[in-house]
Coordinates of C-alpha atoms in Angstrom, one line a residue:
Chain A
M10 CA 27.7 -6.7 53.9
K11 CA 28.9 -10.2 53.0
D12 CA 27.7 -13.2 55.1
V13 CA 31.3 -14.0 56.1
T14 CA 33.9 -11.2 56.7
L15 CA 37.1 -12.3 58.4
K16 CA 40.3 -10.7 59.4
H17 CA 42.7 -12.9 61.3
R18 CA 46.5 -12.7 61.7
R19 CA 48.8 -15.2 63.1
A20 CA 52.5 -16.0 62.7
G21 CA 53.3 -15.9 59.1
F22 CA 49.7 -15.9 57.8
A23 CA 47.1 -13.2 57.3
L24 CA 43.6 -14.1 56.4
E25 CA 41.4 -11.3 55.0
A26 CA 38.4 -12.8 53.3
E27 CA 34.8 -12.0 52.7
F28 CA 32.2 -13.9 50.7
D29 CA 28.5 -14.8 50.6
L30 CA 26.9 -18.1 51.5
H31 CA 23.3 -17.4 50.7
G32 CA 21.6 -18.1 47.4
A33 CA 23.3 -21.4 46.9
R34 CA 22.9 -24.9 48.2
V35 CA 26.6 -25.8 47.8
T36 CA 29.3 -23.1 47.9
A37 CA 32.7 -24.4 47.2
L38 CA 35.7 -22.9 49.0
F39 CA 38.3 -23.6 46.4
G40 CA 42.0 -22.9 46.6
P41 CA 45.4 -24.5 47.0
S42 CA 46.6 -25.7 50.4
G43 CA 47.7 -22.9 52.7
A44 CA 45.0 -20.6 51.2
G45 CA 43.2 -20.3 54.5
K46 CA 40.3 -22.7 53.8
S47 CA 40.5 -24.6 57.0
T48 CA 40.9 -21.4 59.0
I49 CA 37.7 -20.1 57.6
I50 CA 35.9 -23.4 58.4
A51 CA 37.2 -23.3 62.0
A52 CA 36.0 -19.7 62.3
I53 CA 32.5 -20.4 61.0
A54 CA 32.3 -23.5 63.3
G55 CA 33.3 -21.3 66.2
L56 CA 36.5 -23.2 67.1
F57 CA 38.4 -20.0 67.6
R58 CA 37.7 -16.3 67.8
P59 CA 38.9 -14.4 64.8
D60 CA 40.6 -11.0 65.3
R61 CA 37.9 -9.1 63.5
G62 CA 34.9 -9.8 61.4
R63 CA 31.3 -11.0 61.2
I64 CA 29.7 -14.3 60.4
T65 CA 26.1 -14.7 59.5
I66 CA 24.6 -18.2 59.0
A67 CA 21.1 -18.7 57.9
G68 CA 20.1 -15.2 59.0
E69 CA 21.7 -15.4 62.5
T70 CA 24.9 -13.6 63.4
V71 CA 27.1 -16.1 65.2
F72 CA 30.1 -13.8 65.4
D73 CA 30.5 -10.1 65.3
S74 CA 33.7 -8.6 66.7
Q75 CA 32.2 -5.1 66.8
S76 CA 29.3 -5.9 69.0
G77 CA 31.1 -8.6 70.8
I78 CA 28.9 -11.5 69.7
F79 CA 30.5 -14.9 69.9
V80 CA 28.1 -17.8 69.9
P81 CA 29.9 -20.9 71.2
P82 CA 30.2 -23.8 68.8
R83 CA 27.7 -26.0 70.6
E84 CA 25.0 -23.4 70.1
R85 CA 25.7 -22.6 66.5
R86 CA 24.0 -25.7 65.1
I87 CA 26.6 -25.9 62.3
G88 CA 27.5 -29.4 61.2
V89 CA 31.2 -30.0 60.5
M90 CA 32.7 -32.9 58.6
F91 CA 36.4 -32.6 59.5
Q92 CA 39.2 -33.5 57.1
D93 CA 40.4 -36.1 59.6
L94 CA 36.8 -37.1 60.4
R95 CA 37.2 -37.2 64.2
L96 CA 34.9 -40.1 64.9
F97 CA 34.7 -41.0 68.5
P98 CA 36.8 -44.2 68.8
H99 CA 35.1 -45.6 71.9
L100 CA 31.6 -45.3 70.5
S101 CA 29.8 -47.6 68.0
V102 CA 28.9 -46.2 64.6
E103 CA 25.3 -45.9 65.9
A104 CA 26.4 -43.9 69.0
N105 CA 28.6 -41.7 66.8
L106 CA 25.7 -41.0 64.4
L107 CA 23.4 -40.2 67.3
Y108 CA 25.9 -38.1 69.3
G109 CA 24.7 -34.8 67.8
W110 CA 21.1 -36.0 67.2
R111 CA 20.6 -36.7 70.9
R112 CA 21.8 -33.2 71.8
A113 CA 20.0 -31.2 69.1
A114 CA 17.0 -29.1 70.1
S115 CA 15.5 -29.3 66.7
R116 CA 16.7 -32.7 65.6
P117 CA 15.3 -34.5 62.6
A118 CA 12.6 -37.0 63.4
R119 CA 13.7 -40.6 64.0
G120 CA 12.2 -41.6 60.6
S121 CA 14.2 -39.1 58.7
A122 CA 17.3 -40.0 60.7
D123 CA 16.8 -43.6 59.6
K124 CA 16.5 -42.4 56.0
V125 CA 19.9 -40.6 56.2
V126 CA 21.4 -43.8 57.6
E127 CA 19.8 -45.7 54.8
L128 CA 20.9 -43.1 52.2
L129 CA 24.5 -43.4 53.3
G130 CA 24.4 -47.2 53.3
L131 CA 25.2 -47.4 57.0
S132 CA 22.5 -49.7 58.2
Q133 CA 24.7 -52.8 58.3
L134 CA 27.5 -51.0 60.2
L135 CA 25.7 -49.6 63.2
K136 CA 27.2 -52.0 65.8
R137 CA 30.8 -51.6 64.6
R138 CA 33.5 -49.4 66.0
P139 CA 35.1 -46.8 63.8
H140 CA 38.5 -48.6 63.8
A141 CA 36.7 -51.6 62.2
L142 CA 35.6 -49.6 59.2
S143 CA 37.2 -48.8 55.8
G144 CA 38.2 -45.3 54.9
G145 CA 35.1 -44.8 52.8
E146 CA 32.8 -46.1 55.5
R147 CA 34.4 -43.8 58.0
S148 CA 33.8 -40.8 55.7
R149 CA 30.1 -41.8 55.4
V150 CA 29.7 -42.1 59.2
A151 CA 31.3 -38.6 59.6
L152 CA 28.9 -37.1 57.1
G153 CA 25.9 -38.9 58.7
R154 CA 26.9 -37.7 62.1
A155 CA 27.0 -34.1 60.9
L156 CA 23.7 -34.4 59.1
L157 CA 21.8 -36.1 62.0
M158 CA 22.3 -33.1 64.3
G159 CA 19.9 -31.2 62.1
P160 CA 22.4 -28.5 61.2
R161 CA 21.5 -25.1 59.8
A162 CA 24.5 -25.3 57.6
L163 CA 27.1 -28.0 56.8
L164 CA 30.8 -27.4 56.6
L165 CA 32.8 -30.0 54.7
D166 CA 36.5 -29.6 55.1
E167 CA 38.2 -31.5 52.3
P168 CA 36.1 -34.5 53.1
L169 CA 37.6 -36.6 50.4
A170 CA 41.2 -35.4 50.6
S171 CA 42.4 -38.5 52.6
L172 CA 40.9 -41.0 50.1
D173 CA 42.4 -42.5 47.0
A174 CA 40.8 -42.1 43.6
A175 CA 38.8 -45.3 43.9
R176 CA 37.4 -44.5 47.4
K177 CA 36.6 -40.9 46.2
A178 CA 34.6 -42.3 43.3
E179 CA 32.7 -44.5 45.8
I180 CA 31.9 -41.6 48.1
L181 CA 31.1 -38.8 45.7
P182 CA 27.7 -40.2 44.7
Y183 CA 26.7 -40.1 48.4
F184 CA 27.5 -36.4 48.5
E185 CA 25.5 -35.9 45.4
E186 CA 22.6 -37.8 46.9
I187 CA 22.7 -35.7 50.0
V188 CA 22.8 -32.5 48.0
R189 CA 19.8 -33.6 46.1
E190 CA 17.8 -34.8 49.1
T191 CA 18.5 -32.1 51.7
R192 CA 18.0 -28.3 51.7
I193 CA 20.9 -27.6 54.0
P194 CA 23.3 -25.0 52.7
M195 CA 26.8 -26.4 52.4
L196 CA 30.3 -25.0 52.3
Y197 CA 32.5 -27.5 50.6
V198 CA 36.2 -27.0 50.9
S199 CA 38.4 -28.6 48.3
H200 CA 41.4 -28.1 46.1
A201 CA 40.1 -30.6 43.6
L202 CA 38.2 -29.1 40.7
D203 CA 36.5 -32.4 39.9
E204 CA 34.7 -32.6 43.2
I205 CA 33.6 -29.0 43.0
A206 CA 32.5 -29.4 39.4
R207 CA 30.2 -32.2 40.5
L208 CA 28.8 -30.6 43.7
A209 CA 29.0 -26.9 43.8
D210 CA 26.6 -24.1 42.7
R211 CA 28.8 -21.3 43.7
I212 CA 32.5 -21.1 44.0
V213 CA 34.7 -18.9 46.2
L214 CA 38.2 -18.9 44.9
L215 CA 40.8 -18.4 47.7
N216 CA 44.5 -17.9 47.5
G217 CA 47.0 -16.7 50.1
G218 CA 44.2 -15.7 52.6
H219 CA 42.3 -13.6 50.0
V220 CA 39.2 -14.2 48.0
L221 CA 40.2 -13.9 44.3
A222 CA 36.7 -14.3 43.0
E223 CA 33.3 -15.6 43.9
G224 CA 30.3 -16.4 41.7
P225 CA 28.3 -19.2 40.0
V226 CA 30.6 -22.1 39.3
F227 CA 29.8 -21.9 35.6
E228 CA 31.1 -18.4 35.4
V229 CA 34.1 -18.5 37.7
T230 CA 35.7 -21.6 36.2
S231 CA 36.0 -20.1 32.7
R232 CA 37.7 -17.0 33.8
L233 CA 41.4 -16.7 32.9
D234 CA 42.7 -14.2 35.5
L235 CA 41.9 -16.4 38.5
F236 CA 44.1 -19.4 38.1
A237 CA 47.4 -17.7 37.4
G238 CA 49.8 -18.3 40.3
T239 CA 47.5 -20.7 42.1
Q240 CA 49.0 -24.0 40.9
L241 CA 45.4 -25.0 40.0
I242 CA 44.7 -26.3 36.5
P243 CA 41.7 -24.5 35.1
G244 CA 38.7 -26.2 33.7
T245 CA 35.3 -25.2 32.6
V246 CA 32.1 -26.5 34.2
L247 CA 28.9 -26.2 32.1
P248 CA 25.3 -27.0 32.5
A249 CA 24.0 -29.4 29.7
T250 CA 20.8 -31.0 28.5
V251 CA 20.6 -34.6 27.2
L252 CA 19.5 -34.7 23.6
R253 CA 19.5 -38.3 22.6
H254 CA 21.2 -41.6 23.2
D255 CA 23.3 -43.4 20.6
E256 CA 22.8 -46.9 21.9
A257 CA 24.7 -48.6 19.1
H258 CA 27.9 -46.8 20.1
G259 CA 27.2 -46.4 23.8
L260 CA 27.2 -42.7 23.5
S261 CA 24.9 -39.8 24.3
E262 CA 24.5 -36.4 22.6
I263 CA 24.1 -33.5 24.9
V264 CA 23.7 -29.8 24.3
A265 CA 26.0 -27.5 26.2
G266 CA 26.5 -23.8 25.5
G267 CA 24.5 -24.1 22.3
E268 CA 26.6 -26.8 20.8
V269 CA 26.0 -30.5 20.5
L270 CA 28.6 -32.7 22.2
V271 CA 29.1 -36.4 22.1
V272 CA 29.8 -38.0 25.5
P273 CA 29.8 -41.6 26.9
R274 CA 26.2 -42.8 27.5
V275 CA 24.7 -40.9 30.4
T276 CA 22.0 -42.4 32.7
Q277 CA 19.6 -39.4 32.4
S278 CA 16.8 -39.6 29.8
P279 CA 16.7 -37.1 26.9
G280 CA 15.7 -33.7 28.3
G281 CA 17.5 -34.4 31.6
E282 CA 19.8 -31.8 33.0
I283 CA 23.4 -32.7 33.7
R284 CA 26.6 -30.8 34.2
I285 CA 29.9 -31.4 32.4
R286 CA 33.5 -30.4 33.0
I287 CA 36.1 -29.9 30.4
D288 CA 39.6 -29.5 31.7
A289 CA 41.7 -26.9 30.0
E290 CA 44.4 -29.5 29.2
D291 CA 41.9 -31.6 27.3
I292 CA 41.3 -29.0 24.6
M293 CA 43.5 -28.7 21.6
L294 CA 43.3 -25.8 19.2
S295 CA 43.4 -26.0 15.4
L296 CA 43.3 -23.4 12.7
S297 CA 41.4 -25.6 10.3
R298 CA 38.5 -27.9 10.9
L299 CA 40.0 -31.3 11.4
D300 CA 37.8 -33.9 9.8
A301 CA 40.3 -36.7 10.0
V302 CA 40.6 -36.7 13.8
S303 CA 39.5 -39.2 16.4
A304 CA 38.0 -36.6 18.7
N305 CA 34.2 -36.5 18.4
N306 CA 33.8 -33.0 19.6
V307 CA 35.3 -30.3 17.4
L308 CA 33.7 -26.9 17.9
P309 CA 34.2 -23.6 16.0
A310 CA 35.2 -20.8 18.4
F311 CA 36.6 -17.4 18.6
I312 CA 39.5 -16.5 20.9
A313 CA 38.2 -14.2 23.5
D314 CA 41.4 -13.7 25.6
I315 CA 44.8 -15.1 26.2
R316 CA 46.9 -15.2 29.3
E317 CA 50.5 -16.4 29.4
S318 CA 52.2 -17.7 32.4
G319 CA 55.3 -19.8 32.6
P320 CA 55.4 -22.4 29.7
H321 CA 51.6 -22.2 29.4
A322 CA 49.1 -20.0 27.6
D323 CA 45.5 -20.2 28.8
V324 CA 43.2 -19.3 26.0
Q325 CA 39.6 -18.3 26.6
L326 CA 37.3 -19.4 23.8
Q327 CA 33.9 -18.1 22.9
V328 CA 31.9 -21.1 21.7
A329 CA 28.3 -20.3 20.7
G330 CA 26.8 -19.6 24.1
A331 CA 29.6 -20.6 26.4
R332 CA 33.2 -19.8 27.3
L333 CA 35.8 -22.5 27.6
V334 CA 39.4 -22.4 28.7
A335 CA 42.1 -24.2 26.8
R336 CA 45.6 -24.6 28.1
I337 CA 48.3 -24.9 25.4
T338 CA 52.0 -24.1 25.4
R339 CA 53.3 -20.7 24.6
R340 CA 55.3 -22.2 21.8
S341 CA 52.1 -23.4 20.2
L342 CA 50.6 -20.0 20.7
Q343 CA 53.5 -18.4 18.8
R344 CA 53.6 -21.1 16.1
L345 CA 49.9 -20.7 15.3
G346 CA 50.0 -17.0 15.7
L347 CA 47.0 -16.9 17.9
S348 CA 45.5 -13.6 19.0
P349 CA 42.2 -12.4 20.4
G350 CA 39.4 -12.3 17.9
M351 CA 40.8 -15.1 15.7
P352 CA 38.5 -18.0 14.7
V353 CA 39.8 -21.4 15.7
F354 CA 38.5 -24.9 16.2
A355 CA 38.5 -26.4 19.7
V356 CA 39.2 -30.1 19.6
I357 CA 37.9 -31.5 22.8
K358 CA 39.6 -34.7 23.8
S359 CA 37.4 -35.6 26.8
V360 CA 34.3 -34.4 28.5
T361 CA 33.6 -35.4 32.1
V362 CA 30.0 -35.8 33.0
G363 CA 29.2 -34.9 36.6
G364 CA 26.5 -36.7 38.5
R365 CA 24.7 -33.6 39.7
E366 CA 21.8 -32.2 37.7
G367 CA 21.8 -28.6 36.6
Chain B
M10 CA 39.1 -69.7 106.4
G11 CA 42.4 -71.2 107.3
G12 CA 43.6 -74.1 105.2
I13 CA 46.9 -73.0 103.5
L14 CA 47.2 -69.7 105.4
T15 CA 47.3 -69.2 109.1
A16 CA 44.8 -66.9 110.8
A17 CA 47.5 -64.2 111.3
E18 CA 48.4 -64.4 107.6
W19 CA 44.8 -64.1 106.5
Q20 CA 44.5 -61.1 108.8
A21 CA 47.5 -59.4 107.3
L22 CA 46.5 -60.2 103.7
L23 CA 42.9 -58.9 104.1
L24 CA 44.1 -55.9 105.9
S25 CA 46.6 -55.1 103.2
L26 CA 43.9 -55.4 100.5
R27 CA 41.4 -53.3 102.5
V28 CA 44.0 -50.5 103.1
A29 CA 45.1 -50.5 99.5
L30 CA 41.5 -50.5 98.2
A31 CA 40.4 -47.7 100.5
A32 CA 43.4 -45.6 99.5
V33 CA 43.0 -46.1 95.8
V34 CA 39.2 -45.4 95.8
F35 CA 39.7 -42.4 98.0
D36 CA 42.4 -41.0 95.7
L37 CA 40.7 -41.5 92.3
P38 CA 38.4 -38.5 92.1
F39 CA 41.1 -36.2 93.3
A40 CA 43.6 -37.8 91.0
F41 CA 41.3 -37.3 88.0
A42 CA 40.7 -33.7 88.9
A43 CA 44.4 -33.0 89.4
A44 CA 45.3 -34.8 86.1
L45 CA 42.6 -32.7 84.3
L46 CA 44.0 -29.6 85.9
L47 CA 47.6 -30.4 84.8
A48 CA 46.7 -31.7 81.4
R49 CA 44.2 -29.1 80.3
C50 CA 44.7 -25.9 82.2
R51 CA 47.3 -23.2 82.1
F52 CA 47.6 -21.0 85.1
P53 CA 50.3 -19.1 87.0
G54 CA 52.0 -21.3 89.6
K55 CA 51.2 -24.5 87.8
W56 CA 54.8 -25.7 88.4
L57 CA 54.2 -25.4 92.1
V58 CA 51.0 -27.4 92.0
D59 CA 52.8 -30.0 89.8
G60 CA 55.6 -30.2 92.3
I61 CA 53.3 -30.6 95.3
I62 CA 51.4 -33.4 93.6
H63 CA 54.6 -35.2 92.9
L64 CA 56.2 -34.5 96.3
P65 CA 55.3 -37.9 97.8
L66 CA 57.4 -39.6 95.1
V67 CA 60.6 -38.1 96.5
L68 CA 59.5 -37.7 100.2
P69 CA 60.9 -40.4 102.5
P70 CA 57.8 -42.3 103.7
V71 CA 59.0 -42.2 107.3
A72 CA 59.0 -38.4 107.1
L73 CA 55.5 -38.4 105.8
G74 CA 54.4 -40.8 108.6
Y75 CA 56.0 -38.4 111.1
L76 CA 54.3 -35.4 109.6
L77 CA 51.0 -37.1 109.7
L78 CA 51.6 -38.2 113.3
I79 CA 52.3 -34.6 114.5
S80 CA 49.4 -33.1 112.6
L81 CA 46.7 -35.8 113.1
G82 CA 47.6 -37.2 116.5
T83 CA 44.8 -36.9 119.0
R84 CA 46.7 -34.1 120.8
A85 CA 47.5 -32.2 117.7
P86 CA 45.0 -29.4 116.9
L87 CA 43.8 -30.9 113.6
G88 CA 43.6 -34.4 115.0
A89 CA 41.8 -33.2 118.1
F90 CA 39.4 -31.2 116.0
L91 CA 38.5 -34.2 113.8
L92 CA 38.1 -36.5 116.8
A93 CA 35.9 -34.0 118.7
N94 CA 33.7 -33.0 115.8
F95 CA 33.5 -36.0 113.5
G96 CA 34.7 -38.9 115.8
V97 CA 37.4 -39.5 113.2
R98 CA 40.7 -40.9 114.6
F99 CA 43.5 -41.8 112.2
V100 CA 46.3 -42.7 114.6
F101 CA 46.6 -46.4 115.5
S102 CA 43.7 -47.2 113.1
W103 CA 43.7 -48.9 109.6
T104 CA 42.1 -45.7 108.2
G105 CA 45.3 -43.9 109.1
A106 CA 47.3 -46.6 107.2
A107 CA 44.9 -46.0 104.2
L108 CA 45.4 -42.2 104.4
A109 CA 49.2 -42.5 104.4
S110 CA 49.1 -44.9 101.5
A111 CA 46.7 -42.7 99.6
I112 CA 49.0 -39.7 100.0
L113 CA 52.1 -41.7 98.9
T114 CA 50.5 -43.3 95.8
F115 CA 48.5 -40.2 94.7
P116 CA 51.2 -39.2 92.1
F117 CA 51.0 -42.7 90.4
Q118 CA 47.4 -42.2 89.6
V119 CA 47.8 -38.6 88.6
R120 CA 50.6 -39.4 86.2
A121 CA 48.9 -42.2 84.4
I122 CA 45.6 -40.4 84.0
R123 CA 47.3 -37.2 82.9
L124 CA 49.2 -39.1 80.2
S125 CA 46.0 -40.6 78.9
L126 CA 44.3 -37.2 78.9
E127 CA 47.2 -35.6 77.1
S128 CA 47.3 -38.3 74.4
Q129 CA 43.6 -37.6 73.5
E130 CA 43.3 -35.8 70.2
A131 CA 42.2 -32.2 70.8
G132 CA 40.1 -32.4 67.7
L133 CA 37.7 -34.9 69.2
S134 CA 36.7 -32.3 71.8
D135 CA 36.1 -29.7 69.1
A136 CA 34.0 -32.2 67.1
A137 CA 31.9 -32.9 70.2
G138 CA 31.5 -29.2 70.7
T139 CA 30.1 -28.7 67.1
L140 CA 27.7 -31.6 67.8
G141 CA 26.2 -29.7 70.8
A142 CA 28.2 -31.0 73.7
G143 CA 29.2 -28.6 76.5
A144 CA 32.3 -28.9 78.7
L145 CA 30.8 -31.2 81.4
D146 CA 29.0 -33.3 78.7
R147 CA 32.3 -33.8 76.9
L148 CA 34.1 -34.7 80.2
F149 CA 31.7 -37.6 80.8
T150 CA 31.1 -38.8 77.3
L151 CA 34.5 -38.2 75.8
H152 CA 37.5 -37.5 78.1
L153 CA 36.6 -39.9 80.9
P154 CA 35.9 -42.9 78.7
L155 CA 38.9 -42.2 76.6
A156 CA 41.0 -42.0 79.7
A157 CA 39.8 -45.4 80.9
P158 CA 43.1 -47.2 80.1
G159 CA 45.1 -44.6 81.9
I160 CA 42.7 -44.6 84.9
L161 CA 43.0 -48.4 85.1
A162 CA 46.8 -48.3 84.8
G163 CA 47.0 -45.6 87.5
V164 CA 44.7 -47.5 89.9
I165 CA 46.5 -50.7 89.5
T166 CA 50.0 -49.2 89.9
A167 CA 48.8 -47.3 93.0
F168 CA 47.2 -50.4 94.4
A169 CA 50.4 -52.3 94.0
A170 CA 52.4 -49.5 95.6
C171 CA 50.0 -49.4 98.5
L172 CA 50.5 -53.1 99.2
G173 CA 54.2 -52.4 99.7
E174 CA 53.9 -49.4 102.0
F175 CA 55.8 -49.7 105.2
G176 CA 57.6 -46.7 106.6
A177 CA 54.7 -44.2 106.7
I178 CA 52.4 -46.8 108.2
I179 CA 54.6 -48.0 111.0
T180 CA 55.5 -44.4 111.9
F181 CA 52.0 -43.0 111.8
V182 CA 49.7 -45.8 113.0
S183 CA 52.2 -48.2 114.5
N184 CA 52.2 -52.0 114.2
I185 CA 49.0 -53.3 115.6
P186 CA 47.9 -56.9 114.7
G187 CA 44.5 -56.9 112.9
E188 CA 44.4 -53.1 112.8
T189 CA 47.5 -51.7 111.1
R190 CA 49.8 -54.8 110.6
T191 CA 49.7 -55.2 106.8
I192 CA 51.9 -57.8 105.0
P193 CA 55.1 -55.7 105.0
L194 CA 54.7 -54.9 108.7
A195 CA 54.0 -58.6 109.4
I196 CA 57.2 -59.6 107.5
Y197 CA 59.1 -57.1 109.5
T198 CA 57.6 -58.4 112.8
A199 CA 58.4 -62.0 111.8
I200 CA 62.0 -61.1 111.1
Q201 CA 62.3 -59.4 114.4
S202 CA 61.1 -62.4 116.4
P203 CA 63.5 -65.4 117.0
G204 CA 62.7 -68.3 114.7
G205 CA 60.4 -66.2 112.5
E206 CA 62.3 -66.9 109.3
T207 CA 59.7 -69.4 108.0
A208 CA 56.8 -67.1 108.7
A209 CA 58.7 -64.2 107.0
A210 CA 59.3 -66.4 103.9
R211 CA 55.7 -67.4 103.7
L212 CA 54.5 -63.8 103.9
A213 CA 57.1 -62.8 101.3
A214 CA 55.7 -65.6 99.0
I215 CA 52.2 -64.2 99.5
S216 CA 53.5 -60.8 98.5
I217 CA 55.0 -62.2 95.3
L218 CA 51.9 -64.1 94.4
L219 CA 49.8 -61.0 95.0
A220 CA 52.1 -58.9 92.8
L221 CA 52.0 -61.5 90.0
A222 CA 48.2 -61.7 90.2
G223 CA 48.1 -57.9 90.0
L224 CA 50.4 -57.8 86.9
V225 CA 48.3 -60.4 85.0
L226 CA 45.1 -58.6 85.9
A227 CA 46.5 -55.3 84.9
D228 CA 47.6 -56.6 81.6
S229 CA 44.3 -58.2 80.6
A230 CA 42.2 -55.3 81.9
G231 CA 44.5 -52.8 80.1
R232 CA 44.1 -54.7 76.9
R233 CA 40.3 -54.7 77.2
A234 CA 40.2 -51.0 78.1
R235 CA 42.3 -50.1 75.1
A236 CA 40.2 -52.3 72.8
S237 CA 37.1 -50.5 74.0
I238 CA 38.5 -47.2 72.7
G239 CA 39.8 -48.7 69.5
R240 CA 43.5 -48.6 70.2

């Protein structure tokens, strides 16, 4: 039986989802808005009683409709970072951070609490009130507050959705740091593939209240069948190893899926593990090897599968030891006469290097 | 004392403040509980409870004074019981004036506190729950401090309304100098006596100054309370 099994019906919406949480540090709950992500978070946190189902967190069943178990939220020890943060406006940053810590039976030691505060860069803000903070600072306080209660699991409900791109870029490294530094299993809700690509180990793809797929992030993101009808743009996330740096050009060579790729200089040393993301719209297909092209990364590939929807055709490519997804137009598909089994060249326009290792 | 005010004026002023303060302080816990009940709970007959709480707003004060007199007078069963067992006597006493004022201004406190409770984001309570706070804990660390501006507004409005109370007091506890003759009753007495116009005008001026002071105080206190919860 899965860790989370939920059936809940309310006006105009039916949630019927089951998925696992164990075996991964960060599980991404990924799907478009209205897919039921926040409902699942609220159910796991205990903020409402689902019609039917069972929820097991870190080996303890906190909800089971059959045997009538419903552990109230305050006894679940599940940290939640809400989309709207919900900082207490009448309390200082310090009192906000310590609200859960003071009430936790198995709270982190003062020293490790201080370390979290340090890690999140909050030491200078402790005396301030939430309304005197920037959006990014508020997010960090909310994350810190959830961490300091010593949670068995952490639920992050679109924690970056309210931030602009610049703030997001400022906050993401903190999340990566927290993922590196703590052993707390996290459920990270998002509809942004770039966040998930950087943070998640496993992904649960949700649409219309149903789980479409779940599995390791590297596998799920390269599948073709999942993204049709979700409004989400596919993209492949791959593990990679740093090969060498090309200091003269400010570039690094990395190995991903058995192929060497050239990317902007990464901070990791040769041999270091990184992960990369290649968006489907950043891959062009060519029938001949293009030598006179500005793209650095042109890989020979075979077409594994093709799925057409609307004006697009998503083409799954087998490249040495990995699968990539390219999104082209159906017109190009016809013009080039592409079909499964054909050899092509994948011209990769851009590779995004994620901060997380492995 | 003395100086600008006569002894009788001081007496009326201090008595008014004492009656109003006692009424407001006595009301507050009940008003908070009633506000919490109306803001947070659903139960059958809620409309009736809501109506009873607001009744003093529409009830003629003289009628209330009369009702209090016939139920708490020393010869009425309840009044006799209180006097015999607790030595409590409301009639012809300043405590009776405070009781009448408390009943009449109760809705002011309830309304202001209820509004401030209803405007609190429900999400904050959920967040406190996930952080390990139980219902009572949340009441004292979240709902009560966040309701501070509403509590303050309610207390000040009720206090001001108490200072103006007349009909219920004169009906229930009569017009006894130094015991139940608050400023409004003193003004009434002055007008009734020949050549009392000057005394009435002075007392009216005191009332106005008191009201102005109250407004200024309420404004600055309200601002501070709102700032404390980040509004």
